[in-house]
Amino acid sequence: MAGSPRRTAGRRLQLPLLCLLLQGATAILFAVFVRYNHETDAALWHWRNHSNADNEFYFRYPSFQDVHTMIFVGFGFLMVFLQRYGFSSVGFTFLLAAFALQWSTLVQGFFHSFHGGHIHVGIESMINADFCAGAVLISFGAILGKTGPAQLLLMALLEVVLFGLNEFVLLSLLGVKDAGGSMTIHTFGAYFGLVLSRVLYRPQLEKSKHRQGSVYHSDLFAMIGTIFLWIFWPSFNSAPTTLGDGQHRTALNTYYSLTASTLSTFALSALVGRDGRLDMVHVQNAALAGGVVVGTSAEMMLTPFGALVAGFLAGTVSTLGYKFFTPILESKLKVQDTCGVHNLHGMPGVLGALLGVLVAGLATHEAYGDGLESVFPLLAKGQRSATSQAMHQLFGLFVTLIFASVGGSLGGLLLRLPFLDSPPDSQCYEDQIYWEVPGEHEDLAQGPLRAEEPETRA
Amino acid sequence: MAGSPRRTAGRRLQLPLLCLLLQGATAILFAVFVRYNHETDAALWHWRNHSNADNEFYFRYPSFQDVHTMIFVGFGFLMVFLQRYGFSSVGFTFLLAAFALQWSTLVQGFFHSFHGGHIHVGIESMINADFCAGAVLISFGAILGKTGPAQLLLMALLEVVLFGLNEFVLLSLLGVKDAGGSMTIHTFGAYFGLVLSRVLYRPQLEKSKHRQGSVYHSDLFAMIGTIFLWIFWPSFNSAPTTLGDGQHRTALNTYYSLTASTLSTFALSALVGRDGRLDMVHVQNAALAGGVVVGTSAEMMLTPFGALVAGFLAGTVSTLGYKFFTPILESKLKVQDTCGVHNLHGMPGVLGALLGVLVAGLATHEAYGDGLESVFPLLAKGQRSATSQAMHQLFGLFVTLIFASVGGSLGGLLLRLPFLDSPPDSQCYEDQIYWEVPGEHEDLAQGPLRAEEPETRA
Amino acid sequence: MAGSPRRTAGRRLQLPLLCLLLQGATAILFAVFVRYNHETDAALWHWRNHSNADNEFYFRYPSFQDVHTMIFVGFGFLMVFLQRYGFSSVGFTFLLAAFALQWSTLVQGFFHSFHGGHIHVGIESMINADFCAGAVLISFGAILGKTGPAQLLLMALLEVVLFGLNEFVLLSLLGVKDAGGSMTIHTFGAYFGLVLSRVLYRPQLEKSKHRQGSVYHSDLFAMIGTIFLWIFWPSFNSAPTTLGDGQHRTALNTYYSLTASTLSTFALSALVGRDGRLDMVHVQNAALAGGVVVGTSAEMMLTPFGALVAGFLAGTVSTLGYKFFTPILESKLKVQDTCGVHNLHGMPGVLGALLGVLVAGLATHEAYGDGLESVFPLLAKGQRSATSQAMHQLFGLFVTLIFASVGGSLGGLLLRLPFLDSPPDSQCYEDQIYWEVPGEHEDLAQGPLRAEEPETRA
């Protein structure tokens, strides 16, 4: 057993050294490349003599803050459901996302706002960096409890690059629409993480099975994450859309879709539950699928009815996935998906991409009027038919799945480097390897921990 | 005893079938009736050629998100104080509110924005739907722990209709002002729930008395609800007011009122407490009464001083209500009010309505200037005197109490339908009937549950 | 031992009487002095015939709400880490901040917006009042667990006055820039609290040592506070800046600074931890130092690179402070700093003031263009050189330290008045003296409480 007392000095230095190295590297790259854009630079903004009310800040900052809340509070607490992994769930979310914000500012900046040798930053780059952090945290959900923080930082280092590349191919090269990221964030993040989890497959994981469930209060902490994700998802999908009706409509569609996924989640959870009982795992996760499934189409003329149908299907598929597919995923496909990201982000993400194909294919000049220019600029300019746009959307999904699978495989190989500090099979889902855990003498001593791992307290 | 193991197959299907039925019905009604309004429709918005900055979204969406947080995080966690009912409190809040948002979009739409055979939706309908969900959750607070989720959905089905009707009578027919809903939301929701609780009176409820209190951490979870309600209440009251000074003043007045209700709550709680000790029930609830009490008058020229006095009185009345009136309510009037909604929403709501009568009666052209048009349009047009407006406000309170009482009675009869799945007297305030509860073998086993209800674990 | 059963009737009346007295006094002062400003008054706003979109509300209210969340949720829950002091941490935060909002409206109003015999209030005064409450809560953090609520209200009564005076000297008399309050809020609040804690030094505090740590779930509650502080800090620093590029740039700089302090905190925490383990105390606190350290300079042309470097240093200094300096502070300097505010607010605040000196000293017309007028009006008007501005900034830090030290000393003498209700040495960090605590018979009885303090349960 490679429990913490026997971790070598080399291993205990991995996390601090990697943090310092990565921070040093991004700081140097920031010094060389990153500059204020014309909305954040004192001289540029005043030279152009805009009205302050026109500053993009006032149109996007409230949405940004909602997204920021989702990334750090939402994702962080959603993963606190594990009884002995709360510090790691919320703490590593914090660390990973903080690094991803810096690193994706650079990567996305190179792809999207590199002019005159510089990356220009402002509220839009902040939103995009948070989105990229979201994809990294989705992947984290698939391998939660089975990797150390240094491994996670390396995963983020790789994933942010591939996220930026995939996003660039879809949005800039293929002209695909995906404001809320059904493809670029959810599908990409989920399958990257699932493939990575496959490569890291642990046949002996049942040694940590007793720690894989929740306790009463850890489920309530997780609901903090769920609810903040749920309420702010309309801001997530609408944060980067065109201003005016686009942002407004996206928020509205997402709002309705989420109400429907909530109803179908409760319905299905009770239907498949023992004695008709509801399952917190479903409520914490599947109820959110309505946000994922309209990520591509919410800015389109989906109609409120369409949003309800989409959300209903997503909640249904997601709940059934937790009940029936996750066990198969582990037993047959050897994918150990801790948070069930396949059910919350994978399937609903693919479904959302396909819904985008459908709604894009149905786009007409009548339905969008002069607003077509904002939603489908290539259609408005006559460079593409609706059918062609739909085909491009479909191809975008295909590209995303390729990037995610190849990326997840590479990530898995990277994380399997033998010198990396990884928890042993008997110590998965356990905070004590990486954290000082208080109160063992009291409320936690009665848990299963004490009997089994006295050596970790030496 | 009708404990869960003996629930018939018919009963276990009630929740899923009702969810599916209601979702199917609202989806069909959405398909037929609900359309984007001119601010969310791509063609309509661009045809009118507005500046994007004029889109109502930018004036109301931040307030909407605060309200949305209050409904789902605020109400949800406020009710988590019960030691064994946290899953149900936050989970059923989630379910009920999600359904209410859809259903009230339809009901309020028919009353307020039905043009050309269609209901038009946008940010204002989203805010109004959340408000209606708030009223439903207030009623839920009165019967918390004593009803099953299918019963709750039926309650919402009825209550949303009566809420819409009452609101229509007050705002559209009587020309009553009630932006923050002292009458339409708080008074209506509270007395609807209290009358309903009266009809559902359980003489044998002491069988579940041991579960009716809090534990240390459940009180801290409840404070999450309290604090989010408290900080965002200025947004709640100001979300639907006229733009500019109206919204600004409403937020300011509410902010001051809440500070005063907090001080009076602490003062009174210590004064009436054993050995001068503070009571978390008071702090969690009565401190919020300052938001309720200015729901009607905060958009008026209440003055900051007026807001302080109003908040102070509300906190005082509410705290004394918890201490002295709630026990009488149960013993004499047979109203079992789980969350004390009479103290937080009932009395402060009525007080707020009366404060609105007073402040409306004092309105003058000098005090409001040209702003009179926004706050009291009928006064500005000379169609009504201030005294007449005050009388209409008072009549609005009367109408609300009638609607709430009749509605609550009907609701009670509906929920007493014998085939509905209701928890037995010995299983109230207990998650385990409706939820898979983890960790019984560990941290919860030492609670009172194990010894008394081994039959539920069969 | 002066445990609660022996508290005299006089002592138990201190809190309620003080609350009522303070509320009465502020209400009278509000009646005499406080009036709506021209953006919240119906007559004034409409008389000036502005467009509603120009109302300051729309530029600052979303930021205000983020700040409001930080004060009540952020500070409140951050201090819940103590195992037996959660009710007091979040409850007294609530009480203190509610009083401080009223009182600082008056004090700051006299200094900053007193015209024609009246104080005029609106969104800017709301933000400023919340800022002042923040300083009070920082001081509270230094003495957490060792003072009663009546003492805390007296502290706030004094501190708010000195805060207002110090802020007036810096911003109005010296022309110092300090939008995010590195000096006026963090340095002032920290050293006021530390000096006060020194005066209240308890040599016998080890009698309560067993309650000074956290338990597993109290650390998770504290992370709610941490994360909400972290995500909304960009709004904190930018809430009062000039509109347009100023607000935008401030938020951006703070965002990057926080990511860097997070990375350095994780690096240093693991580096100095036992077996490379991370410490929740560091993550909960030091990761936030990046927000404090750019409080003065974030509105300046700090550059994103500068923000990263500043945040990195702040996280490093703060983490090392928790590890190495806090023990010395207690053993050598007799300052018992419960929350380690010296590490989170004190040192990073001073560092932030010095960074402001540096960045102000480097200001040029080239770098700021016409924006110089907004950031450094005295430089733009030619009344001051950059070097002179830097010297004024430095002098502002000096003034702040004087005000804080003198104020903290006075505060300490005030709080030592013998008739004030203070917890005995053996009852520090204990909710039960001031609160009804539920569930002692259950989950808490196994803690250290029962054996030692049976007398408190009489």
GROMACS .gro file of C-alpha atoms in nm, chain B residues 20 23 28 48 76 84 121 129 149 160 168 175 185 192 198 203 217 223 308 312 336 351 396 410 419 428 432 440:
model
   28
  478LEU     CA    1  -4.591   1.332  -1.664
  481GLN     CA    2  -4.583   1.825  -1.803
  486ILE     CA    3  -4.947   2.118  -2.524
  506ARG     CA    4  -3.850   4.738  -3.476
  534GLY     CA    5  -3.538   2.570  -0.046
  542ARG     CA    6  -3.475   1.462   0.888
  579VAL     CA    7  -4.322   3.580  -2.287
  587ALA     CA    8  -4.379   3.332  -1.275
  607PRO     CA    9  -4.516   1.538  -0.338
  618VAL     CA   10  -5.138   2.910  -0.922
  626PHE     CA   11  -5.558   4.013  -1.185
  633GLY     CA   12  -5.574   4.946  -0.978
  643ILE     CA   13  -4.762   3.697  -0.267
  650PHE     CA   14  -5.385   2.992   0.161
  656ARG     CA   15  -5.628   2.379   0.916
  661PRO     CA   16  -5.458   1.557   1.606
  675HIS     CA   17  -2.593   2.162   1.104
  681MET     CA   18  -2.913   3.011   0.743
  766LEU     CA   19  -3.669   5.167   0.925
  770PHE     CA   20  -3.858   4.743   1.306
  794GLN     CA   21  -5.018   2.340   1.249
  809LEU     CA   22  -4.904   4.490   0.802
  854GLY     CA   23  -5.737   4.470  -0.222
  868LEU     CA   24  -6.063   2.408  -0.159
  877PHE     CA   25  -5.641   0.787  -0.253
  886CYS     CA   26  -4.421   1.323   0.924
  890GLN     CA   27  -3.727   0.824   0.418
  898GLU     CA   28  -2.841   0.500   0.783
   0.00000   0.00000   0.00000
